[in-house]
Tab-separated table of C-alpha atoms in Angstrom:
chain	number	residue	atom	x	y	z
A	1	MET	CA	102.841	105.879	115.621
A	2	SER	CA	100.669	108.051	117.658
A	3	GLY	CA	98.008	108.359	114.962
A	4	ALA	CA	97.784	104.652	114.128
A	5	GLU	CA	94.511	102.979	115.131
A	6	SER	CA	95.425	100.467	117.837
A	7	PHE	CA	93.603	97.394	119.285
A	8	ASP	CA	94.929	96.281	122.647
A	9	PRO	CA	95.396	92.617	123.598
A	10	GLY	CA	92.189	92.404	125.577
A	11	SER	CA	89.805	93.882	123.024
A	12	VAL	CA	87.811	92.344	120.167
A	13	LYS	CA	90.100	92.350	117.189
A	14	PRO	CA	89.231	92.988	113.547
A	15	MET	CA	91.776	90.233	112.438
A	16	GLN	CA	93.207	87.338	114.310
A	17	LEU	CA	96.813	85.984	114.529
A	18	SER	CA	96.704	82.261	115.162
A	19	PRO	CA	98.779	80.744	118.044
A	20	SER	CA	101.237	79.253	115.567
A	21	ALA	CA	101.667	82.631	113.779
A	22	GLN	CA	102.153	84.290	117.082
A	23	GLN	CA	104.798	81.618	118.066
A	24	ARG	CA	106.628	82.101	114.776
A	25	LEU	CA	106.586	85.848	115.084
A	26	ARG	CA	108.108	85.559	118.560
A	27	GLY	CA	110.824	83.328	117.156
A	28	LEU	CA	111.595	85.935	114.422
A	29	ILE	CA	111.714	88.714	116.995
A	30	ALA	CA	114.161	86.666	119.091
A	31	GLU	CA	116.282	85.867	115.965
A	32	GLU	CA	116.494	89.493	115.054
A	33	GLY	CA	116.861	90.760	118.562
A	34	ASN	CA	114.320	93.388	117.929
A	35	ALA	CA	111.387	93.505	120.396
A	36	ALA	CA	109.756	96.260	118.221
A	37	LEU	CA	109.342	94.037	115.099
A	38	LYS	CA	105.707	93.606	113.948
A	39	LEU	CA	104.188	91.521	111.145
A	40	ARG	CA	102.965	93.844	108.275
A	41	VAL	CA	100.108	92.139	106.372
A	42	TYR	CA	99.011	93.678	103.087
A	43	VAL	CA	97.156	93.102	99.783
A	44	THR	CA	98.374	94.029	96.334
A	45	GLY	CA	96.900	93.720	92.803
A	46	GLY	CA	97.863	90.693	90.778
A	47	GLY	CA	98.245	87.069	91.301
A	48	CYS	CA	96.149	84.460	89.495
A	49	SER	CA	93.015	85.403	91.272
A	50	GLY	CA	93.144	89.198	91.123
A	51	PHE	CA	94.726	90.185	94.529
A	52	GLN	CA	97.551	88.709	96.432
A	53	TYR	CA	98.601	88.653	100.080
A	54	GLY	CA	101.911	89.990	101.188
A	55	PHE	CA	103.934	89.843	104.417
A	56	ASP	CA	106.752	91.999	105.630
A	57	PHE	CA	108.232	93.129	108.902
A	58	ALA	CA	108.296	96.640	110.358
A	59	ASP	CA	109.430	98.368	113.508
A	60	ASP	CA	106.734	101.124	113.316
A	61	ALA	CA	103.206	101.695	112.127
A	62	SER	CA	102.428	104.679	109.919
A	63	GLU	CA	99.909	107.137	111.061
A	64	ASP	CA	97.076	105.716	109.010
A	65	ASP	CA	97.909	102.029	109.766
A	66	THR	CA	95.946	99.724	112.032
A	67	LEU	CA	98.046	98.050	114.719
A	68	ILE	CA	96.584	94.958	116.221
A	69	ALA	CA	98.261	93.671	119.290
A	70	PHE	CA	98.291	90.070	120.655
A	71	ASP	CA	100.034	90.001	124.089
A	72	ASP	CA	103.718	90.500	123.153
A	73	VAL	CA	103.406	90.448	119.320
A	74	ALA	CA	101.563	92.691	116.900
A	75	MET	CA	100.305	92.908	113.372
A	76	ILE	CA	100.114	96.025	111.132
A	77	VAL	CA	97.562	96.589	108.235
A	78	ASP	CA	97.541	99.590	105.954
A	79	PRO	CA	94.057	101.176	105.262
A	80	LEU	CA	93.736	99.938	101.688
A	81	SER	CA	94.458	96.380	102.629
A	82	TYR	CA	92.420	96.462	105.808
A	83	GLN	CA	89.035	96.581	103.918
A	84	TYR	CA	89.895	93.222	102.182
A	85	LEU	CA	91.330	91.601	105.256
A	86	VAL	CA	88.920	92.463	108.122
A	87	GLY	CA	87.669	89.290	109.726
A	88	SER	CA	90.658	87.248	108.455
A	89	THR	CA	93.008	85.011	110.370
A	90	VAL	CA	96.779	85.075	109.782
A	91	ASP	CA	98.161	81.485	110.337
A	92	TYR	CA	101.630	80.002	109.972
A	93	GLU	CA	102.083	76.557	108.499
A	94	GLU	CA	104.801	74.214	107.827
A	95	GLY	CA	104.502	71.426	105.216
A	96	LEU	CA	106.036	69.762	102.205
A	97	ALA	CA	105.706	73.029	100.265
A	98	GLY	CA	107.793	74.841	102.938
A	99	ALA	CA	106.866	77.108	105.935
A	100	ARG	CA	104.894	80.276	105.365
A	101	PHE	CA	102.402	82.690	106.695
A	102	VAL	CA	98.844	82.178	105.196
A	103	ILE	CA	95.588	83.966	105.384
A	104	GLN	CA	92.079	82.528	105.968
A	105	ASN	CA	89.931	85.172	104.527
A	106	PRO	CA	86.028	85.015	104.790
A	107	ASN	CA	85.857	87.913	102.350
A	108	ALA	CA	87.406	86.020	99.445
A	109	THR	CA	84.921	84.538	96.970
A	110	SER	CA	87.644	82.359	95.376
A	111	THR	CA	91.308	81.631	95.931
A	112	CYS	CA	94.047	80.138	93.836
A	113	GLY	CA	95.406	76.606	94.484
A	114	CYS	CA	98.397	77.892	96.460
A	115	GLY	CA	96.271	80.260	98.631
A	116	ALA	CA	98.556	83.331	97.941
A	117	SER	CA	95.927	85.096	95.800
A	118	PHE	CA	92.224	85.730	96.028
A	119	MET	CA	89.147	87.418	94.541
A	120	VAL	CA	86.414	89.326	96.281
């Protein structure tokens, strides 16, 4: 992970992780018993609006990833996705449709009804 671009907890961050997303990530780390677990956020082609958001979990960042730390939790973004996500906030919501991570992306010119895909 030595080559990954990293942002420490006290610095201005290119993306935000809401308090509810941080809390959920802490819960997942505790459930897995893996303090190295990080939230990987990415963008892929597809979805009803052109691009779609994806979430996964990883122990380590690749050399070209961006690692963004928030106290005791962190988020990883690959370089291709980063350009579409900079300025975004990752949130966690629970509702009638279930519980999920969501992205509030100021770069999106339109989004689908479910919020899982977007267009720039």
